[in-house]
CSV table of C-alpha atoms in Angstrom, one decimal:
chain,number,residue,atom,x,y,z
A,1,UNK,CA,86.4,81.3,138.5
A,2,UNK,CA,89.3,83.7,139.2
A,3,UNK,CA,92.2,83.9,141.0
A,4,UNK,CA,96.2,84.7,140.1
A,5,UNK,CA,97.7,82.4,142.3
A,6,UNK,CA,100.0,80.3,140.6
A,7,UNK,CA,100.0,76.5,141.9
A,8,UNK,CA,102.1,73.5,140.8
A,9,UNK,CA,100.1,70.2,140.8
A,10,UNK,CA,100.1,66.7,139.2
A,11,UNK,CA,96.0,66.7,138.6
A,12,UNK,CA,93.1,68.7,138.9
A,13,UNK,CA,92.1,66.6,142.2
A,14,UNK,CA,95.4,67.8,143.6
A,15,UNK,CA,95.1,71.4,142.9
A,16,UNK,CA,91.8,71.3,144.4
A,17,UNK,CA,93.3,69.4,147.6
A,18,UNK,CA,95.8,72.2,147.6
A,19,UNK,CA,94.0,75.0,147.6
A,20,UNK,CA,91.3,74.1,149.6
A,21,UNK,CA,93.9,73.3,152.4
A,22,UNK,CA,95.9,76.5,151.5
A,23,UNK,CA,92.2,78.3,152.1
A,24,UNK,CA,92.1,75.8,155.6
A,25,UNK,CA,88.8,74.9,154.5
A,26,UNK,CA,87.1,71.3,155.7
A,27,UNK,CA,85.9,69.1,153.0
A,28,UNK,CA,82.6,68.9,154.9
A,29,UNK,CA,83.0,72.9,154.5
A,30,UNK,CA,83.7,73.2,150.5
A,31,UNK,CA,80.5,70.3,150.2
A,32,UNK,CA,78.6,72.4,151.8
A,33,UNK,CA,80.1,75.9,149.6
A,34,UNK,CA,80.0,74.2,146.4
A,35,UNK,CA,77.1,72.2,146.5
A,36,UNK,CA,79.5,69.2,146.0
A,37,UNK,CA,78.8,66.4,148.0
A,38,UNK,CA,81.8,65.3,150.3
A,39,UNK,CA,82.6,61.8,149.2
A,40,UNK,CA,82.8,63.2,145.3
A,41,UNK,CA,84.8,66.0,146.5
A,42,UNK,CA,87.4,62.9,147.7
A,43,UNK,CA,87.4,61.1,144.5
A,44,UNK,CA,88.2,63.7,142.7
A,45,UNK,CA,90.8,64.8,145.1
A,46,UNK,CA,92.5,61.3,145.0
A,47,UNK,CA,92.0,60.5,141.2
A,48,UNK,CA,89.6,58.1,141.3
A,49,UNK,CA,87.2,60.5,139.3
A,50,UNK,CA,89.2,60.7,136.2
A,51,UNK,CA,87.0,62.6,134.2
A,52,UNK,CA,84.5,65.1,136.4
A,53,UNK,CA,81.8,66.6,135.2
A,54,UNK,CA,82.4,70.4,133.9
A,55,UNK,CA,79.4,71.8,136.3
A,56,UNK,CA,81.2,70.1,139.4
A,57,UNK,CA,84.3,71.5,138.5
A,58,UNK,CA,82.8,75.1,138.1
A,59,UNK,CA,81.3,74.9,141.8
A,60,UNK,CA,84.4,74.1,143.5
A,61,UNK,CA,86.0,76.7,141.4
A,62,UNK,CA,84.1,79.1,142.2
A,63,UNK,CA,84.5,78.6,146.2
A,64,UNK,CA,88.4,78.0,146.1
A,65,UNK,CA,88.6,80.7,143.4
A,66,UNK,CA,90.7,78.7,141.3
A,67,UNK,CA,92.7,79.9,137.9
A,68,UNK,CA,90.4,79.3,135.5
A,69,UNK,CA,92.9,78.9,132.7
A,70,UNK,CA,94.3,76.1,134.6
A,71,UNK,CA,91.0,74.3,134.4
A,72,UNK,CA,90.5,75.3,130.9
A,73,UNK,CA,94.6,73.5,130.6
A,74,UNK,CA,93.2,70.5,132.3
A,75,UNK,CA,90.1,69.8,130.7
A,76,UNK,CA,91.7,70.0,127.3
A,77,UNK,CA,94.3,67.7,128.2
A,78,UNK,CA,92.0,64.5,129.7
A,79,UNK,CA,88.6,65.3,127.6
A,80,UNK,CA,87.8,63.9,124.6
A,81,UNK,CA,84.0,64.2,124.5
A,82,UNK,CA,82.9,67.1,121.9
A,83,UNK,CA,80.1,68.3,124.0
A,84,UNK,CA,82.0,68.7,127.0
A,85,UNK,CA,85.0,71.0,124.8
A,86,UNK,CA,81.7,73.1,123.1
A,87,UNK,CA,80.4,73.5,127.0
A,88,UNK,CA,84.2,74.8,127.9
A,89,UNK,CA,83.9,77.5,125.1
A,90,UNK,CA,80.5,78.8,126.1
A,91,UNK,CA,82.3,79.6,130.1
A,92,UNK,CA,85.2,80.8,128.2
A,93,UNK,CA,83.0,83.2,126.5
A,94,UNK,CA,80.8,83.9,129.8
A,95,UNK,CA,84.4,85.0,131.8
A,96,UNK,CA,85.9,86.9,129.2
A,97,UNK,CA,89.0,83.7,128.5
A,98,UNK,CA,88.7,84.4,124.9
A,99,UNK,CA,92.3,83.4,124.2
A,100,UNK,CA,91.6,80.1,125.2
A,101,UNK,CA,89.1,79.2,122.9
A,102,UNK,CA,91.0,78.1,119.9
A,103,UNK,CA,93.0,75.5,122.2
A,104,UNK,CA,89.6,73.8,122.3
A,105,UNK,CA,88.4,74.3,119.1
A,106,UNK,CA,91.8,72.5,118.2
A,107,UNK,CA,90.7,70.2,120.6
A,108,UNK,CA,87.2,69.3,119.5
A,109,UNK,CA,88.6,69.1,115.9
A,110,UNK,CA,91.3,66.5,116.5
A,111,UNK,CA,88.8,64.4,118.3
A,112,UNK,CA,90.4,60.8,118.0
A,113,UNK,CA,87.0,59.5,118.0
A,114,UNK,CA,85.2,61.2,115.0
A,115,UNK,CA,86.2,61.8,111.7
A,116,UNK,CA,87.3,65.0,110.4
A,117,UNK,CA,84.6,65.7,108.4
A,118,UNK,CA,82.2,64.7,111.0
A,119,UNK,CA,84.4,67.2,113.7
A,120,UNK,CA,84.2,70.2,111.0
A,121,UNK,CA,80.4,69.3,110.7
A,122,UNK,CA,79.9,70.0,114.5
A,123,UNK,CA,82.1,72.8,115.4
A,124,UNK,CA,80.7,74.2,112.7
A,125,UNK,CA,76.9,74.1,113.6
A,126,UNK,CA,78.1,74.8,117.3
A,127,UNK,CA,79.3,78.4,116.1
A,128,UNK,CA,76.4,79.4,114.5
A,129,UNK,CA,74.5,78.9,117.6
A,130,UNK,CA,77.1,81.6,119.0
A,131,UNK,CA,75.9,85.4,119.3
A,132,UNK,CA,78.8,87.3,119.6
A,133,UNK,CA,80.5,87.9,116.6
A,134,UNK,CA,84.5,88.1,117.6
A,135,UNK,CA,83.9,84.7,119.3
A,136,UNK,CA,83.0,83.3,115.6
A,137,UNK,CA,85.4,84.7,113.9
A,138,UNK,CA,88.2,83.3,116.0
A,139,UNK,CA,85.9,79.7,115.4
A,140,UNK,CA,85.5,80.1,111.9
A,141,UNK,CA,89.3,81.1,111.4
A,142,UNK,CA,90.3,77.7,113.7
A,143,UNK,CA,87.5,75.6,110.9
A,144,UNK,CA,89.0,77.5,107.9
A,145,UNK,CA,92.7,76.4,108.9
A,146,UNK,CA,92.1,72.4,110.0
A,147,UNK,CA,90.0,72.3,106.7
A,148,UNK,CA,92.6,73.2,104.8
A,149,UNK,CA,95.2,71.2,106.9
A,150,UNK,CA,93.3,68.1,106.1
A,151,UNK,CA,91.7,68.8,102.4
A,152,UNK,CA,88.2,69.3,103.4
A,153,UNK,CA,87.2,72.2,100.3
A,154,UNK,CA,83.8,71.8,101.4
A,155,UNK,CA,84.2,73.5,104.9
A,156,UNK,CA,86.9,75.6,103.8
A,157,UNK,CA,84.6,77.2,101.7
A,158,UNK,CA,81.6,77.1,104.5
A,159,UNK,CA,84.1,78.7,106.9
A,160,UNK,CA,85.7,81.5,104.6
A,161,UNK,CA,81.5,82.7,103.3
A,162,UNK,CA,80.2,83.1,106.9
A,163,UNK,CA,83.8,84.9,108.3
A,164,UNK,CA,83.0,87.2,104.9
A,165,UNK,CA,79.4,87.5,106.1
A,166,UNK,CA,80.4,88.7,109.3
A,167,UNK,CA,83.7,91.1,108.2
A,168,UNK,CA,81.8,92.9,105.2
A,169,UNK,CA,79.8,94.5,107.8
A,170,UNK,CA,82.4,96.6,109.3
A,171,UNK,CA,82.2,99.6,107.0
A,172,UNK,CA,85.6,101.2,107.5
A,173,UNK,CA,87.4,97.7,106.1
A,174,UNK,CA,85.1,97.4,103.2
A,175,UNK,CA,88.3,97.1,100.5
A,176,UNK,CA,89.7,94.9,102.4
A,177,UNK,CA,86.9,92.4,103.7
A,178,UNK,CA,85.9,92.3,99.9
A,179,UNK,CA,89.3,90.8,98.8
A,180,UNK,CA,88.9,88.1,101.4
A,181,UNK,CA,85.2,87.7,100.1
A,182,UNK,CA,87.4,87.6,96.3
A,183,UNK,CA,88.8,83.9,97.6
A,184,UNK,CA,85.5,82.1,98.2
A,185,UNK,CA,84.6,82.4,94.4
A,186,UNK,CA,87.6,79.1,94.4
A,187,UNK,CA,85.6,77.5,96.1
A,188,UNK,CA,81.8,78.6,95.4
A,189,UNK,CA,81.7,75.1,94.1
A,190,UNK,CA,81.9,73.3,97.4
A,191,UNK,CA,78.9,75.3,98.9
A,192,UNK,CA,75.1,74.8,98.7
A,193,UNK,CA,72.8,76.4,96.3
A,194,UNK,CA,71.9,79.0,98.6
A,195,UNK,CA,75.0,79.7,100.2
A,196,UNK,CA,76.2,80.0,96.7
A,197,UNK,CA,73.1,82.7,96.0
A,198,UNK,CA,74.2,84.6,99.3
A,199,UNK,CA,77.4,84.7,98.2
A,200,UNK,CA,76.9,86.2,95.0
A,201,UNK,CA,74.4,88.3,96.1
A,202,UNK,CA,76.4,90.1,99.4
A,203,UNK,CA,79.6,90.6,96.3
A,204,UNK,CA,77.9,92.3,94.3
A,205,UNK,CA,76.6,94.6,96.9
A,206,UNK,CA,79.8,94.7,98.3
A,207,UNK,CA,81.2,95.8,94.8
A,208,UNK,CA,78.7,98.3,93.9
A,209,UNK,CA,79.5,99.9,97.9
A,210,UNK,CA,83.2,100.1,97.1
A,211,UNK,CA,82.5,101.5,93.0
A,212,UNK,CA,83.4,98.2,91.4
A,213,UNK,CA,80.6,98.4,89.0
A,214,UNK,CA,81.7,95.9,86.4
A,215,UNK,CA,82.2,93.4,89.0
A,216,UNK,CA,78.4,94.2,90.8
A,217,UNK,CA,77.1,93.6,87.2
A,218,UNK,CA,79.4,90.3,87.0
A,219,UNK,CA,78.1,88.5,90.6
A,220,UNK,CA,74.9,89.7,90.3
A,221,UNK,CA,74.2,88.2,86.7
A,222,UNK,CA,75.4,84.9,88.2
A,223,UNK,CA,73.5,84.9,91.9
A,224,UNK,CA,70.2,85.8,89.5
A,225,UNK,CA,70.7,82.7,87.0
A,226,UNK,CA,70.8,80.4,89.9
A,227,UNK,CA,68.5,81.9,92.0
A,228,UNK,CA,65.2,81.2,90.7
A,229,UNK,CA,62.5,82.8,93.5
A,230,UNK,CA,61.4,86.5,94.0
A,231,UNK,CA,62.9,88.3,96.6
A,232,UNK,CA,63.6,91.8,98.2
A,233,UNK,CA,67.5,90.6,98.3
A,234,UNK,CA,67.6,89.7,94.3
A,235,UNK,CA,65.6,93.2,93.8
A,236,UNK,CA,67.8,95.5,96.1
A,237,UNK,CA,70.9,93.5,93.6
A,238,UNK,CA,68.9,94.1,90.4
A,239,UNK,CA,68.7,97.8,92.0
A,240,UNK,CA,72.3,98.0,92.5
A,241,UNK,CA,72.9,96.6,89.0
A,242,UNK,CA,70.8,99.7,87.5
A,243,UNK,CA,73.2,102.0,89.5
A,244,UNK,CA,76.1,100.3,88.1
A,245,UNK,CA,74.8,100.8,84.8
A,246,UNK,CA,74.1,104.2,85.1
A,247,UNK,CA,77.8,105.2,86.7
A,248,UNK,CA,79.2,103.4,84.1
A,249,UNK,CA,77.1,105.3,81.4
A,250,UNK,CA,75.8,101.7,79.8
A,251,UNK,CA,72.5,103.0,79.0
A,252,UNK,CA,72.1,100.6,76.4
A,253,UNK,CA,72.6,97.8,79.1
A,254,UNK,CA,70.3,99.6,81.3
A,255,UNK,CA,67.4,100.0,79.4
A,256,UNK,CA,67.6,96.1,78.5
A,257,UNK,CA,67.9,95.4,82.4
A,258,UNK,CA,65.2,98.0,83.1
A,259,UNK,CA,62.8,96.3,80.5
A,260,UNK,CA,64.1,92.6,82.0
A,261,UNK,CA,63.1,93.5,85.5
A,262,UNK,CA,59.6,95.0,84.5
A,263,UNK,CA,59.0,91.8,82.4
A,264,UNK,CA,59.7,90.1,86.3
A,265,UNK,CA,57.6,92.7,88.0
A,266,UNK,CA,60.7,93.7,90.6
A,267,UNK,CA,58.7,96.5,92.4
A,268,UNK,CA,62.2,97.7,93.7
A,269,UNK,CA,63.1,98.8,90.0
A,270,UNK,CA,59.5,99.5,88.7
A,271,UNK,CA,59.2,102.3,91.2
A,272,UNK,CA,62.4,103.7,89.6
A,273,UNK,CA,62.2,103.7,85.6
A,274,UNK,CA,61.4,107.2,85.5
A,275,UNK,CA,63.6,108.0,87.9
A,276,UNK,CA,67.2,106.3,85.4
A,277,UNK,CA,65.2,107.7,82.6
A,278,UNK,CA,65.9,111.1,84.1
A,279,UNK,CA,69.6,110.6,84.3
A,280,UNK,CA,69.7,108.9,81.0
A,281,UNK,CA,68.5,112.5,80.1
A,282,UNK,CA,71.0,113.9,82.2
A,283,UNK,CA,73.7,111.8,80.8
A,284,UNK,CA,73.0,112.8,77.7
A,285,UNK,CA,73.0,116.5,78.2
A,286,UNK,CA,69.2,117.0,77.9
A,287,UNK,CA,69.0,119.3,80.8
A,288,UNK,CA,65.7,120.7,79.6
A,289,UNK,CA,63.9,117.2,79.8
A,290,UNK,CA,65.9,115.8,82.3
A,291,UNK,CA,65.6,118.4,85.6
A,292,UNK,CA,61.9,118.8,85.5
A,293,UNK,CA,61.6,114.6,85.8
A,294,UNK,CA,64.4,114.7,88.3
A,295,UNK,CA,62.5,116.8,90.6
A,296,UNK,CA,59.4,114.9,89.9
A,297,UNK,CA,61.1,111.9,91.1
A,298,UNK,CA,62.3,113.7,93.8
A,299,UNK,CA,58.6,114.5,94.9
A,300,UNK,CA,58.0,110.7,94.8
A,301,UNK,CA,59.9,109.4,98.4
A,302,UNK,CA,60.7,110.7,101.7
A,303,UNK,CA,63.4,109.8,104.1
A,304,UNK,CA,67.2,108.7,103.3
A,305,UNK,CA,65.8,107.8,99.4
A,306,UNK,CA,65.6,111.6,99.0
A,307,UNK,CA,69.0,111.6,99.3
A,308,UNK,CA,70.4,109.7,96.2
A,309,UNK,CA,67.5,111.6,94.3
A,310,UNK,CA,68.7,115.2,95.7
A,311,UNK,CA,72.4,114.5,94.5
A,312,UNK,CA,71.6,113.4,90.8
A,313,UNK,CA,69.1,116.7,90.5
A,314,UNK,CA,72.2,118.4,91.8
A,315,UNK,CA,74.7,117.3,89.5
A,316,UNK,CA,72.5,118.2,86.4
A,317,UNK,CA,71.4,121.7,88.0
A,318,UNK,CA,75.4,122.1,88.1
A,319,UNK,CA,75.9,121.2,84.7
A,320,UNK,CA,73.2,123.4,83.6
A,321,UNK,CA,74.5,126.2,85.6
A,322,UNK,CA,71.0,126.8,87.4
A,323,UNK,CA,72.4,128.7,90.5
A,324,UNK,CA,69.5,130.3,91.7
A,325,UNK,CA,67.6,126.4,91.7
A,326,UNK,CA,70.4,124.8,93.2
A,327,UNK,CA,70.3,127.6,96.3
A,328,UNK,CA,66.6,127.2,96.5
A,329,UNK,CA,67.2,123.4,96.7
A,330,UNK,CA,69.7,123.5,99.3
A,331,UNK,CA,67.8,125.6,101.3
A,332,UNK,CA,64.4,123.9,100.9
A,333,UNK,CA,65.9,120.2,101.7
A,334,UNK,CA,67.7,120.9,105.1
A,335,UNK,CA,64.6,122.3,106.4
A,336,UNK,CA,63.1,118.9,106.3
A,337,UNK,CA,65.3,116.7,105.5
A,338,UNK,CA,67.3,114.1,108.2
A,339,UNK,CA,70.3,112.7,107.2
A,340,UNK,CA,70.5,109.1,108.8
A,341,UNK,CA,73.2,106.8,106.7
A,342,UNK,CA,73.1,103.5,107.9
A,343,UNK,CA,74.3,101.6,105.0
A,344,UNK,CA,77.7,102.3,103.3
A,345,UNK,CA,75.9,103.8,100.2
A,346,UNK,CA,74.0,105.6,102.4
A,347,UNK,CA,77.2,107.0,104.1
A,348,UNK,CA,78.7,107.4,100.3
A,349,UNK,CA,76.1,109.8,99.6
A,350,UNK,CA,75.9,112.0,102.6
A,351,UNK,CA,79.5,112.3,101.7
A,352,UNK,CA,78.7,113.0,98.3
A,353,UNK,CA,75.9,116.0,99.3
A,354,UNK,CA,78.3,118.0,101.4
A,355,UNK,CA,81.6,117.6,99.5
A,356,UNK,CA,78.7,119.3,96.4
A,357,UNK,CA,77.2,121.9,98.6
A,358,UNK,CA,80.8,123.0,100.1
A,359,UNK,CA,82.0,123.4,97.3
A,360,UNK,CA,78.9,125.4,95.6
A,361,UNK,CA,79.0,127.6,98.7
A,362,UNK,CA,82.9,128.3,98.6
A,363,UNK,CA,82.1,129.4,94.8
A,364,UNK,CA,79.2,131.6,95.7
A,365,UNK,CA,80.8,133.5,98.2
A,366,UNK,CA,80.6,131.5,101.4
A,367,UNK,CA,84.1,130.3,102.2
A,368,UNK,CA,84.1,129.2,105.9
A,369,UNK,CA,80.6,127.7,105.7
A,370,UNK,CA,81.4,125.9,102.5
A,371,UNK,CA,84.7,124.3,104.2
A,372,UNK,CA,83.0,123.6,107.2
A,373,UNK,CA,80.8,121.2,104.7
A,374,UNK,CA,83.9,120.0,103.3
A,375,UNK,CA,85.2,119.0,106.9
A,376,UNK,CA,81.7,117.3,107.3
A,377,UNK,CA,81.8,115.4,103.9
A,378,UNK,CA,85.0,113.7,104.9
A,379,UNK,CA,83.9,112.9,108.5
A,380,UNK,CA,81.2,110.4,106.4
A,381,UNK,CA,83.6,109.2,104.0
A,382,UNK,CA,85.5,108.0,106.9
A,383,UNK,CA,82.9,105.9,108.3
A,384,UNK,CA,83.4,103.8,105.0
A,385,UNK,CA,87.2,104.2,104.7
A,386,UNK,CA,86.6,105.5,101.1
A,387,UNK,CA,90.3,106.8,101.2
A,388,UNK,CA,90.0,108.1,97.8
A,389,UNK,CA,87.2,110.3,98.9
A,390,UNK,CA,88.6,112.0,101.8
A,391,UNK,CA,91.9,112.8,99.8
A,392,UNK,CA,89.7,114.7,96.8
A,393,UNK,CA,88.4,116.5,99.7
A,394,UNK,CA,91.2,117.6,101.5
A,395,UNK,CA,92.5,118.8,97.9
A,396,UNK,CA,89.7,120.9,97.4
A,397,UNK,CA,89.6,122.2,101.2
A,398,UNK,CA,93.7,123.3,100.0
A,399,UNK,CA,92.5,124.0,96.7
A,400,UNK,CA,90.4,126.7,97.7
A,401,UNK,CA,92.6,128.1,100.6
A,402,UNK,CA,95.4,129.0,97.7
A,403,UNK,CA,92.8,130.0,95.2
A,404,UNK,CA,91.8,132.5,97.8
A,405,UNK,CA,94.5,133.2,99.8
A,406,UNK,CA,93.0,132.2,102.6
A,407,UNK,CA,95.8,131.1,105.6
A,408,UNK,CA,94.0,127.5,106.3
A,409,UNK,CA,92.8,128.1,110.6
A,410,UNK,CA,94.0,126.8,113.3
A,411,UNK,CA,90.7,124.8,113.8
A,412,UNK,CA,90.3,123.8,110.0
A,413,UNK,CA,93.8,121.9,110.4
A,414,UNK,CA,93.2,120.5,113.6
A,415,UNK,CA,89.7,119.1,111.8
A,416,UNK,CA,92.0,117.8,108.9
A,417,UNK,CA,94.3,116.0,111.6
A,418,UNK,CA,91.5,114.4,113.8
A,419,UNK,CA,90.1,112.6,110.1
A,420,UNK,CA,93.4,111.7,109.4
A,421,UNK,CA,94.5,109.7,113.1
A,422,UNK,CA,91.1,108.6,112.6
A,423,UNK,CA,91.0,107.1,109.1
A,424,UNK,CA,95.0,106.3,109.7
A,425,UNK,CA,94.1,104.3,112.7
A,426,UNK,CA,91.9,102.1,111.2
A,427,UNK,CA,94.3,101.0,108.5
A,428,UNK,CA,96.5,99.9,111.4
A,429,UNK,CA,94.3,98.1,113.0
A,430,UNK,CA,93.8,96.1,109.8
């Protein structure tokens, strides 16, 4: 359906009537086009087919190339069956119309012949059979809104968990999509037991991402007392609980959840005791016992898990003041070692590995080379918007230029301003 002609007409059989004469084309013609036969395409040219089926419409549309908004207009005026509205969503979606969606959804939600509950029920299932993920969030955003209108908690609550579900993935609105995910907990009630497990379980995730350890600690302790199966979900949650522990410097806490998940058998975390009894060691300034572990543990995975391994051996080589090891390390891991983020801790860490290494190499005598790892820290903290990140950053790529005297190049500052429309950009599009 397509078209910019605009037409003035009574009905839908009389802008048919009209353009089909404008287009000086028979009626025995369009049957034949459309696939309509001729004495349909008569009632619904004089009204006597009030309410004609969406498919017919759509083959005489597409022959007289009619507005397609106006047949969207029309339907939502005369229709009242849901199934017909949910089949006008699903073109809307096919030609690209995504602006008239919600006038459906409202439509299909004010249905004079269900009840509210029972129109929230269906809209709602008829989204989750929906693939692309703008199109829901417009649907869930029309569900969330008549919910409230009309005091229905329950799908308030359904509506604002699966628009979290979907938001929390974009990585560069990870602050923000968390304080939306913040409201559900007023209405965790209202949801099922699962839902409520999911919801617990994606926040403290979230949290731990975005370095609000307390609060990872805080939703996972309550997604684990309701959820009462083994899976890798609750493990990868009990994981991110460890990590909260250990930036927080709890060990005391840790060691009792370490010992807690053993008793449970959570193979996530069993793999890993020697590896937080390492940083405990680290922690704790026992360099001596703590770097020959760390590399141990090191030894014991490949791929992306070498990374959050690499950066704690790091850190306590720093501390110790081990140069020469940290050089060696450097050196030996690039050679054979692929960095390929895909979550945002992931991202978090990468960021983490180059801001260390720029700065060890500015300090050992390798100024551009160290900056240019700066530059490529910040280009991963801005894949997560950590904001707070790319600004220490920056300070130390200044930092060093003063402490120097180095006049900052043409190309370093150009960098600097390509992160910052980049990251500045995103905050408007929030």
């Amino acid at each position: 359906m397509g078209g910019n002609q605009t037409l003035h007409y009574t009905s839908l059989g009389e802008l048919i009537k009209m353009k089909r004469e404008d287009m000086e084309i028979s009626l025995s013609e369009l049957g034949r086009l459309s696939g309509v036969h001729k004495s349909a395409l008569a009632r619904i040219e004089n009204g006597e087919t009030k309410q004609p089926k969406l498919q017919t419409i759509k083959a005489i549309a597409d022959v007289l190339e009619l507005p397609y908004k106006e047949i969207v207009e029309h339907y939502i005026k005369i229709e009242q069956r849901a199934e017909v509205l949910q089949e006008l969503i699903l073109e809307a979606i096919e030609v690209s119309q995504f602006q008239l969606i919600p006038n459906v959804a409202q439509k299909v939600l004010a249905s004079p012949n269900e009840d509210t509950y029972i129109s929230l029920e269906r809209l709602y299932n008829f989204v989750d059979t929906i693939l692309n993920n703008e199109i829901k969030l417009l649907l869930y955003g029309e569900i969330i809104t008549y919910a409230r209108q009309h005091g229905v908690p329950k799908y308030i609550a359904k509506g604002l968990l699966q628009k979290y579900l979907i938001e929390r993935e974009d990585f560069k609105r990870l602050e923000e999509s968390y304080k939306d995910g913040e409201e559900i907990a007023y209405y965790v009630d209202f949801l099922s037991l699962d839902e409520q497990i999911t919801f617990y379980y994606r926040m403290a995730l979230h949290a731990h991402n975005i370095k609000k350890y307390e609060k990872c600690i805080k939703f996972g302790q309550m997604g684990m007392e309701k959820d009462k199966t083994k899976n890798d979900l609750k493990e990868s949650v009990a994981l991110a609980m460890c990590n909260s522990y250990v930036e927080l410097e709890d060990h005391v806490s840790l060691h009792l959840h370490l010992d807690e998940c053993e008793k449970k058998k959570y193979h996530f975390i069993i793999r890993c005791i020697n590896y937080y009894r390492a940083i405990i060691l680290s922690q704790r300034g026992d360099y001596e016992k703590a770097i020959p572990l760390l590399q141990e543990c090191l030894e014991e995975v490949i791929g992306i898990r070498r990374l959050y391994r690499l950066n704690r051996l790091l850190e306590a080589l720093s501390k110790s003041k081990n140069v020469d090891l940290i050089r060696k390390l450097i050196q030996s891991e690039e050679n054979d070692f692929s960095f390929n983020p895909v979550t945002p801790h992931q991202y978090a860490q990468a960021g983490m590995y180059y801001k260390f290494k720029g700065t060890f190499l500015i300090e050992n005598g390798q100024f551009d080379l160290g900056i240019e790892q700066l530059l490529q820290s910040i280009s991963y903290y801005a894949m997560i918007g950590s904001y707070k990140d790319i600004i220490e950053c920056s300070k130390e790529i200044f930092y060093y230029h003063a402490f120097f005297k180095k006049q900052t190049k043409f190309e370093i500052a150009g960098k600097l301003n390509e992160l910052y429309n980049e990251v500045t950009m995103g905050e408007k599009r929030e």
